[in-house]
PDB file of C-alpha atoms in Angstrom:
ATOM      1  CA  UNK A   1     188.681  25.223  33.372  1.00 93.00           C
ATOM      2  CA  UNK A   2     185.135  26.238  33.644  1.00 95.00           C
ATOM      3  CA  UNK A   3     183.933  29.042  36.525  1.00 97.00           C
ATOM      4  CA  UNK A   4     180.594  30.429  36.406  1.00 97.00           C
ATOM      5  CA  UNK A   5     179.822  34.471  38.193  1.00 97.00           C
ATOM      6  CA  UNK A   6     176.893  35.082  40.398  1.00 96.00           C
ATOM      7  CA  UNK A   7     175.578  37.706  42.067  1.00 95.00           C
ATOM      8  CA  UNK A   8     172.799  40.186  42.195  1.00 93.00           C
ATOM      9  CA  UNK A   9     172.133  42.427  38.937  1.00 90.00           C
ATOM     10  CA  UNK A  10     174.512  45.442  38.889  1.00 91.00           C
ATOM     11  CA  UNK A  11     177.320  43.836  41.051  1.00 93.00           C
ATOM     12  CA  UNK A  12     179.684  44.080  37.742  1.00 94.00           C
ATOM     13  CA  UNK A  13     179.688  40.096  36.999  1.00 95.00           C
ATOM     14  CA  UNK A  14     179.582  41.174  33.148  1.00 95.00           C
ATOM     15  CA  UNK A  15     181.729  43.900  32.764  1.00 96.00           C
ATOM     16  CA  UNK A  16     184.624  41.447  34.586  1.00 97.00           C
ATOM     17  CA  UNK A  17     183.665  38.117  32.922  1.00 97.00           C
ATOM     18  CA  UNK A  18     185.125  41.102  29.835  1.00 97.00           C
ATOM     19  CA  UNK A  19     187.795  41.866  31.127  1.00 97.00           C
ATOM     20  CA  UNK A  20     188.612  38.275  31.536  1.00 97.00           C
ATOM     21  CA  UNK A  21     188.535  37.842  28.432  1.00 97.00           C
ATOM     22  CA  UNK A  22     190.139  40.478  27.183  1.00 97.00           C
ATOM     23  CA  UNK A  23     193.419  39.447  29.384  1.00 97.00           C
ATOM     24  CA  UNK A  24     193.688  35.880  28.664  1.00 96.00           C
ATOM     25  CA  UNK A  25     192.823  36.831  24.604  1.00 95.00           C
ATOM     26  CA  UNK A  26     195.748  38.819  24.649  1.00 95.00           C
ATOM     27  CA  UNK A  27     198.047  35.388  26.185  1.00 94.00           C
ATOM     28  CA  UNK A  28     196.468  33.387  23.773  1.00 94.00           C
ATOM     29  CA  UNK A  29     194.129  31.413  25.538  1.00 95.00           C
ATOM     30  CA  UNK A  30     191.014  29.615  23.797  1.00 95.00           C
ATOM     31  CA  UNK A  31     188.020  30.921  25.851  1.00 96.00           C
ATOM     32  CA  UNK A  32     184.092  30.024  25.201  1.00 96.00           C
ATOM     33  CA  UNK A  33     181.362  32.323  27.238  1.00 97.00           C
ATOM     34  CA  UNK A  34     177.809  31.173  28.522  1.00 95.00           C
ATOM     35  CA  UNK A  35     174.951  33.099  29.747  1.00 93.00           C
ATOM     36  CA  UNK A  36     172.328  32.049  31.518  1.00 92.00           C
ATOM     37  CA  UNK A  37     168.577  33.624  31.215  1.00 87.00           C
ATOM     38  CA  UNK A  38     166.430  32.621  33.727  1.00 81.00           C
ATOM     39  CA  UNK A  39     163.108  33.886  32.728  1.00 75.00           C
ATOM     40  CA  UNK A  40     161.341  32.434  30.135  1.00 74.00           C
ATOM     41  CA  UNK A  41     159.990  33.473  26.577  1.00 72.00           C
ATOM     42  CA  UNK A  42     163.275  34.786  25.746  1.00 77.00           C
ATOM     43  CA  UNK A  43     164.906  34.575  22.389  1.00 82.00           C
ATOM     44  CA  UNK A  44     167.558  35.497  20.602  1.00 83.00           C
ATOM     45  CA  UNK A  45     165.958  35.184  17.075  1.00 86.00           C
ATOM     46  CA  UNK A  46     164.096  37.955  16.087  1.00 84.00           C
ATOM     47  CA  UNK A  47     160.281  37.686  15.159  1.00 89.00           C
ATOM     48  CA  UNK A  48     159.992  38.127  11.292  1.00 90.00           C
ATOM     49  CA  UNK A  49     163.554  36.789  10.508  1.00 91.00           C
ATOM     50  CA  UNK A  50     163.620  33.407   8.013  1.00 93.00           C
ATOM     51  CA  UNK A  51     165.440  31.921  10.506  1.00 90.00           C
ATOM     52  CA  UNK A  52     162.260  32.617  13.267  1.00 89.00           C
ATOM     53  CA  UNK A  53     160.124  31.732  10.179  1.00 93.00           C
ATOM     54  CA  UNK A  54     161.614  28.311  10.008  1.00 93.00           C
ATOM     55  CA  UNK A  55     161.862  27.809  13.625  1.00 90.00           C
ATOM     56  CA  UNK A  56     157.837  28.835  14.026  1.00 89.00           C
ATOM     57  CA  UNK A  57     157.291  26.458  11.455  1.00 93.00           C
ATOM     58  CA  UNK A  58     158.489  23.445  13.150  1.00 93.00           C
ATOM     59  CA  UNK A  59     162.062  23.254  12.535  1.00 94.00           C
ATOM     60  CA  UNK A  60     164.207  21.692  16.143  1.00 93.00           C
ATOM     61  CA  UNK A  61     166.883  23.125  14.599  1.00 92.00           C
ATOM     62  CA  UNK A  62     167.651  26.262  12.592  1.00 94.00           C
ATOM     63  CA  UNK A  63     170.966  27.340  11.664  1.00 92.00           C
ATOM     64  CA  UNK A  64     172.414  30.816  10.080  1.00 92.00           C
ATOM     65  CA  UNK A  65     175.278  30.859   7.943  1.00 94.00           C
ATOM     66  CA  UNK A  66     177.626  34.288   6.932  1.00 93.00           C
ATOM     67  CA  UNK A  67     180.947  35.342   6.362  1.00 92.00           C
ATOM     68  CA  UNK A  68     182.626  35.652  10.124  1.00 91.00           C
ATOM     69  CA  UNK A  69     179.888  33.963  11.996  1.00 92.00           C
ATOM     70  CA  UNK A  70     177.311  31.029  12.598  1.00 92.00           C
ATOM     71  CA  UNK A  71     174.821  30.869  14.897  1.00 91.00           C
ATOM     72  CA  UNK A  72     172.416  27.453  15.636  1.00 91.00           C
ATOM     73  CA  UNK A  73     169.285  27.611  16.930  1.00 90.00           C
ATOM     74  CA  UNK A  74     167.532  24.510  19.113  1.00 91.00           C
ATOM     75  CA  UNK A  75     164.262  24.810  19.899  1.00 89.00           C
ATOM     76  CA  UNK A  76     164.094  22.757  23.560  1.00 88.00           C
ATOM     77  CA  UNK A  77     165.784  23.593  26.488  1.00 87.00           C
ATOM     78  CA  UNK A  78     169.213  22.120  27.167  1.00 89.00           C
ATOM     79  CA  UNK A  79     170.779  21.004  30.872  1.00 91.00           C
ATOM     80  CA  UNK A  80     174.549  22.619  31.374  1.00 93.00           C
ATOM     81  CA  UNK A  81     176.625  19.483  31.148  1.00 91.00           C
ATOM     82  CA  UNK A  82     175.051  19.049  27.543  1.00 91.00           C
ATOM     83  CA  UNK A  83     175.669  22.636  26.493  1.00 93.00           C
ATOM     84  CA  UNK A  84     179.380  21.929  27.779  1.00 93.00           C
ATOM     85  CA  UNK A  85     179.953  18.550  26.022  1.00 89.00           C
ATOM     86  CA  UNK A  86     178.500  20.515  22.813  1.00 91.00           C
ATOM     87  CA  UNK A  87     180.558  23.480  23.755  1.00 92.00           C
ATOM     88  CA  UNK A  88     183.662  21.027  23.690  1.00 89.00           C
ATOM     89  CA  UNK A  89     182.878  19.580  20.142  1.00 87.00           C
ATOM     90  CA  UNK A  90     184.077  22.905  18.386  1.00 90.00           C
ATOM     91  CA  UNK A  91     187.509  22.908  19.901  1.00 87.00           C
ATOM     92  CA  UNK A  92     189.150  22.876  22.975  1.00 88.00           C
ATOM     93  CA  UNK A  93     188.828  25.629  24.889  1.00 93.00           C
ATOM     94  CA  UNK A  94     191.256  26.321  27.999  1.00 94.00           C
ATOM     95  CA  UNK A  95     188.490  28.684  29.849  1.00 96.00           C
ATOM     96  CA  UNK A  96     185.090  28.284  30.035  1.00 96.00           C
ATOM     97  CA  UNK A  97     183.415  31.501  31.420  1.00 97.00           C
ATOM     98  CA  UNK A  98     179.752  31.154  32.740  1.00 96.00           C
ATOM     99  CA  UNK A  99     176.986  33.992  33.664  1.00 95.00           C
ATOM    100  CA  UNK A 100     174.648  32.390  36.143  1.00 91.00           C
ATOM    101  CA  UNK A 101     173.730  28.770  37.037  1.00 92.00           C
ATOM    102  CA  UNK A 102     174.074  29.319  40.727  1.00 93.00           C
ATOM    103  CA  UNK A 103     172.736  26.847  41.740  1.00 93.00           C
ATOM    104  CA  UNK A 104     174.855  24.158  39.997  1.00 94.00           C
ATOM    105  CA  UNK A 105     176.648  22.185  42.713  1.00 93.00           C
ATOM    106  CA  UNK A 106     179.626  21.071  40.404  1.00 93.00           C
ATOM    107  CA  UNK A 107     181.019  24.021  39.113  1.00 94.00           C
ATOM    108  CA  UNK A 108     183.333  26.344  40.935  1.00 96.00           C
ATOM    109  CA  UNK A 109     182.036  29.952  41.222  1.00 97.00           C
ATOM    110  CA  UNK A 110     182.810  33.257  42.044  1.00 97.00           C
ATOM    111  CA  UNK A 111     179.912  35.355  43.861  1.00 97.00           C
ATOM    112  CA  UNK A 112     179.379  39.036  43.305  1.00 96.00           C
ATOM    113  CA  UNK A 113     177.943  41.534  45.942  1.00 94.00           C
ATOM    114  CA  UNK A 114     175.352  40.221  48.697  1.00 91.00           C
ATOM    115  CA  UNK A 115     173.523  37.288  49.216  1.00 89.00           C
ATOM    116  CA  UNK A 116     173.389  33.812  49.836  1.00 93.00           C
ATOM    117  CA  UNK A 117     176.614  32.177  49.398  1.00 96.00           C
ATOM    118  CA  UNK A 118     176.326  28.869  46.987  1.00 96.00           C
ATOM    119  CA  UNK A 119     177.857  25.799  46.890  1.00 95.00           C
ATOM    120  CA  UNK A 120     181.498  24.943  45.518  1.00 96.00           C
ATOM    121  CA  UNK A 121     181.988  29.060  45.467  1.00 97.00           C
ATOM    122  CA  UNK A 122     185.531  29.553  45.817  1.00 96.00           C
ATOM    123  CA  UNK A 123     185.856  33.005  45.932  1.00 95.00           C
ATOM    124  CA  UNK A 124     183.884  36.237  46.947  1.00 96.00           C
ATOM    125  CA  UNK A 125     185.379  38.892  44.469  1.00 97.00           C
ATOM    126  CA  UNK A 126     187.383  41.861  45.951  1.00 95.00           C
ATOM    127  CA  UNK A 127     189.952  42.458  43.421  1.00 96.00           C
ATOM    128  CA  UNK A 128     190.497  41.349  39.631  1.00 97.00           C
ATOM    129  CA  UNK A 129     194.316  40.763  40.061  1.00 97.00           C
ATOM    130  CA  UNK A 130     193.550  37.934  42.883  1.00 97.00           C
ATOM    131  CA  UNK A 131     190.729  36.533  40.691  1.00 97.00           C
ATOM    132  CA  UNK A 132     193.421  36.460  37.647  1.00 97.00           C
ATOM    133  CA  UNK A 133     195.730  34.824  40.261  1.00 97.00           C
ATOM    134  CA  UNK A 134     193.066  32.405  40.946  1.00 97.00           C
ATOM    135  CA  UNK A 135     192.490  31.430  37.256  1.00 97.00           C
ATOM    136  CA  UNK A 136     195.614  31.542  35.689  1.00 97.00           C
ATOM    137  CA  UNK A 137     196.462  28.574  38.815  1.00 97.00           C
ATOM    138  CA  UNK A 138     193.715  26.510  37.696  1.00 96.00           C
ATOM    139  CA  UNK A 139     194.275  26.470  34.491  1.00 96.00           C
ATOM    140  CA  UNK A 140     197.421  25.032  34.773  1.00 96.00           C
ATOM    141  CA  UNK A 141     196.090  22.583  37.579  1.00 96.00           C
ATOM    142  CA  UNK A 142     193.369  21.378  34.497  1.00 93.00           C
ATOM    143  CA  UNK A 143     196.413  21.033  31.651  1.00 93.00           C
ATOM    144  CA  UNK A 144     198.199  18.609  34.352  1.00 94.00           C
ATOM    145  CA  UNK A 145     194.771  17.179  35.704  1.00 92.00           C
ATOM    146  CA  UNK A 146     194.150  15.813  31.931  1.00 87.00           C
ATOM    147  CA  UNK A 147     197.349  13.800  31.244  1.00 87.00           C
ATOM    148  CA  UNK A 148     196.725  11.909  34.933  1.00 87.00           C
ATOM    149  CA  UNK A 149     194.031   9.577  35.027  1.00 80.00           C
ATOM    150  CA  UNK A 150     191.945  10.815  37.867  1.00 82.00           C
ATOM    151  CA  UNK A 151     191.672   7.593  39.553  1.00 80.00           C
ATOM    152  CA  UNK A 152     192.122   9.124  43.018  1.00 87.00           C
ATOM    153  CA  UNK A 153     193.665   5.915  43.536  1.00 86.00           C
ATOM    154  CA  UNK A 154     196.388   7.356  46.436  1.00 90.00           C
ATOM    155  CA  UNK A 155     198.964   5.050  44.793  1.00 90.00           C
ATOM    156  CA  UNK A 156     201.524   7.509  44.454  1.00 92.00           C
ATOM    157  CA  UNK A 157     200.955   9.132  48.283  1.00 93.00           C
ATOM    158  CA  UNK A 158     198.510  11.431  47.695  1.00 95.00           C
ATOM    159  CA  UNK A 159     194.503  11.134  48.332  1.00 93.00           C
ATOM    160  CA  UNK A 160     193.752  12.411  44.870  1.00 94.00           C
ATOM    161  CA  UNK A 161     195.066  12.949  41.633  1.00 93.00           C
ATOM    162  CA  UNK A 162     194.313  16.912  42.354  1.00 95.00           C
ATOM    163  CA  UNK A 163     196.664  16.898  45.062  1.00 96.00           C
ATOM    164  CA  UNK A 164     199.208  15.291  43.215  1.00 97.00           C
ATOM    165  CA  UNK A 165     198.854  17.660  39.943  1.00 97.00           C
ATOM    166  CA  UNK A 166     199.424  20.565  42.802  1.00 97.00           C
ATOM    167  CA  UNK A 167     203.085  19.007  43.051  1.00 97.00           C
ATOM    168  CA  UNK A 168     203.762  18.662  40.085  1.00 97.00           C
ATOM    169  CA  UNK A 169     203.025  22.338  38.953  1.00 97.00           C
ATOM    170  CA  UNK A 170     205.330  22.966  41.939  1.00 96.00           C
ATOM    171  CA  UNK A 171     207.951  21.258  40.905  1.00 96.00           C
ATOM    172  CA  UNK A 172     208.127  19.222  43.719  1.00 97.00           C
ATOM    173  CA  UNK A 173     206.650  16.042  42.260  1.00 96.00           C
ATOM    174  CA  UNK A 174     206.843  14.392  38.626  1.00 94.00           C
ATOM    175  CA  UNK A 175     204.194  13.012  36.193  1.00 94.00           C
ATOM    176  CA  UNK A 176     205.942   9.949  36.292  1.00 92.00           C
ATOM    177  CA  UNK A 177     205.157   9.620  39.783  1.00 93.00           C
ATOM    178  CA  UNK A 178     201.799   8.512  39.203  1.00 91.00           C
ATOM    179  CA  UNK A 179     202.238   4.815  38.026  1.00 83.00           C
ATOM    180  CA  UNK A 180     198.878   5.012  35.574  1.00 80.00           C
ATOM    181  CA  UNK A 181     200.384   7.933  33.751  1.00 84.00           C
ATOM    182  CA  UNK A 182     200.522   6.812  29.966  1.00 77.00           C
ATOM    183  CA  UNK A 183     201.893  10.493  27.637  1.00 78.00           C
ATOM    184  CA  UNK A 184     200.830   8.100  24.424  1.00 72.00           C
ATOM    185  CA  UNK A 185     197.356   7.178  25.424  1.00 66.00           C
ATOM    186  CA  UNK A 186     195.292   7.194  22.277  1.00 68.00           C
ATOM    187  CA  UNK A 187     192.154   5.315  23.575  1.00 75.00           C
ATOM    188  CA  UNK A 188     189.696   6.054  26.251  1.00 75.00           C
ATOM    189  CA  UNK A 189     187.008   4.054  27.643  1.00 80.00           C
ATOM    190  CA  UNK A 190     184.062   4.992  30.239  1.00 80.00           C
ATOM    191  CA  UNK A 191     181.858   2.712  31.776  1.00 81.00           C
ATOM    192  CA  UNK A 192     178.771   3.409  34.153  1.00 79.00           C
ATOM    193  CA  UNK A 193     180.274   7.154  34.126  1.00 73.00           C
ATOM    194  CA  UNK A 194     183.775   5.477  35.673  1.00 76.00           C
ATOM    195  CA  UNK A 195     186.820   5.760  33.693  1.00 74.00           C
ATOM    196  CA  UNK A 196     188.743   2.252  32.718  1.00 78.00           C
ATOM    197  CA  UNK A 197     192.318   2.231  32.747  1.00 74.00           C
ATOM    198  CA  UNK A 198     194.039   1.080  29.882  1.00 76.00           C
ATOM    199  CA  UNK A 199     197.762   0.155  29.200  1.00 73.00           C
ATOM    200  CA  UNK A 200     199.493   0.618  26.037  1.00 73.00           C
ATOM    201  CA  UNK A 201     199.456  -3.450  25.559  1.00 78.00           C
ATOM    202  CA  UNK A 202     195.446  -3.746  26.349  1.00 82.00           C
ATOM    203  CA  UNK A 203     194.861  -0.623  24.009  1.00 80.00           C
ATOM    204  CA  UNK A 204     196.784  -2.152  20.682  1.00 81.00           C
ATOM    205  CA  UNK A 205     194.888  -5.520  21.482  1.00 87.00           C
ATOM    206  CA  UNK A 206     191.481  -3.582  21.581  1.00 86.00           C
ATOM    207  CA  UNK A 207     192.372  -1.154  18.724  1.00 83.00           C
ATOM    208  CA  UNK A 208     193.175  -4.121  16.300  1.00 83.00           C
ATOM    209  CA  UNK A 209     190.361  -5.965  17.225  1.00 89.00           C
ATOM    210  CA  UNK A 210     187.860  -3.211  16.660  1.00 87.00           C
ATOM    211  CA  UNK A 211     189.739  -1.951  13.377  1.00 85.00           C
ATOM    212  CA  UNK A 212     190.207  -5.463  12.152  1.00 86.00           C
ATOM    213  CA  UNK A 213     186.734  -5.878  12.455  1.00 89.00           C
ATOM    214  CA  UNK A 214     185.096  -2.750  10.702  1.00 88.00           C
ATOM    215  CA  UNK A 215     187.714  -2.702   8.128  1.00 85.00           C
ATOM    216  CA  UNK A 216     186.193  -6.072   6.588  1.00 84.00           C
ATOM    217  CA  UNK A 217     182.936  -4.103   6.399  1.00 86.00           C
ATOM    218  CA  UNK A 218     181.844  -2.623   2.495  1.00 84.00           C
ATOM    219  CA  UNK A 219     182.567   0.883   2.024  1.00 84.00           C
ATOM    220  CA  UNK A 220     184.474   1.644   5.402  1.00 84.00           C
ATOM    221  CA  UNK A 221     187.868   1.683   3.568  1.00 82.00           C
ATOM    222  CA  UNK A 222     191.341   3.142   5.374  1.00 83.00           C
ATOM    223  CA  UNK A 223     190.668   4.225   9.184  1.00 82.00           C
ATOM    224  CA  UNK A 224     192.212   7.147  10.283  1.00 81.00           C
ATOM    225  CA  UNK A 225     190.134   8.197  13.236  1.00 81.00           C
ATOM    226  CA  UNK A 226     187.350   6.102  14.764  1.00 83.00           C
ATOM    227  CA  UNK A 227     184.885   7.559  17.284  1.00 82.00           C
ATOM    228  CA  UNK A 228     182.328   4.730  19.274  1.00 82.00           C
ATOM    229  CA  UNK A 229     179.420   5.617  21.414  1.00 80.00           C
ATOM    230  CA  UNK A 230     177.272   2.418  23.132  1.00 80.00           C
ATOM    231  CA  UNK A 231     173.934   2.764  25.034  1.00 78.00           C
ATOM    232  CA  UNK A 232     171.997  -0.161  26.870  1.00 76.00           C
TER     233      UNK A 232
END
């Protein structure tokens, strides 16, 4: 789930982003945090450091390695989608807590104190046990949300495959309701941004195909993961 906070400096979106945190740490949950600065000519290397040395120099990227920590440094900015898909490339993370980016239309948010109300905001805060509430829903909503296929294809009833995932956490409908759903999917394929559905029998075909193929290649030798990425 990712929810981004707005609202006017002061109106506590920090100190509860915290104690978000803080509560879902303590169940266990995998949670990554983003904060947006606005202004620019901020940074969070410090002047004289080697690492702002090397970055001053001409280095794109700069990276610091210790015991406990690692930070990377890119020198350019960097829209939110691509900060997400890099955010998703260390692990999977069930919460995904953002500081700003108001003006995003895609991602829910919650708005703090006065002010203009901005798109997709689900929530004005007034309490942290209804915002918990809130949360601890959605999260489930996005566990059952990735095993469907979000096809929105209304073949089992429902308009989408959000209203559907809503059942099933209620125990009212089953995952085997939606005809699409496939629990040993192993292959997914997008094209033009859109999703292709792929059945077990299609998948094997395509997987033997493509492994088949590299596998004849010099120096690929045994195949136990295989990751493809095509751009025209």
């Amino acid at each position: 789930m990712i929810l981004s906070f707005y609202g006017p400096s002061g109106s506590g979106k920090t100190e509860t982003i915290t104690k978000i945190i803080e509560y879902f740490k303590n169940k266990n949950y995998s949670i990554a945090t983003i904060k947006h600065i606005p202004h620019e000519g901020f940074s969070i290397d410090s002047p004289g450091k080697d690492t702002w040395k090397f970055s001053n120099s001409g280095s794109k990227l700069t990276v610091s390695s210790s015991i406990g920590e690692v930070s990377f440094i890119l020198k350019r900015d960097m829209d939110l989608k691509e900060i997400i898909k890099m955010i998703n490339l260390f692990g999977e993370f069930d919460l995904i807590l953002i500081e700003g980016y108001k003006n995003e239309p895609w991602i829910k948010k919650i708005k703090f104190g006065n002010g203009e109300t901005k798109e997709n905001t689900v929530m004005e805060y007034r309490d942290f046990d209804s915002l918990i509430k809130y949360i601890e829903h959605e999260i489930e909503i996005d566990k059952i949300m990735k095993k469907l296929p979000n096809f929105n294809c209304g073949e089992c009833g429902f308009k989408t495959c959000r209203d559907l995932a809503e059942k099933i956490l209620n125990k009212e409908k089953d995952f085997l309701d939606c005809r699409y759903y496939n629990p040993d999917v192993f292959m997914n394929i997008t094209v033009n941004n859109r999703e292709i559905y792929l059945s077990p029998f299609v998948q094997n075909i395509v997987k033997n195909t493509i492994i088949g193929l590299l596998s004849s290649l010099k120096g690929v030798g045994k195949i136990d993961n295989l990751e493809i990425k095509m751009k025209f």
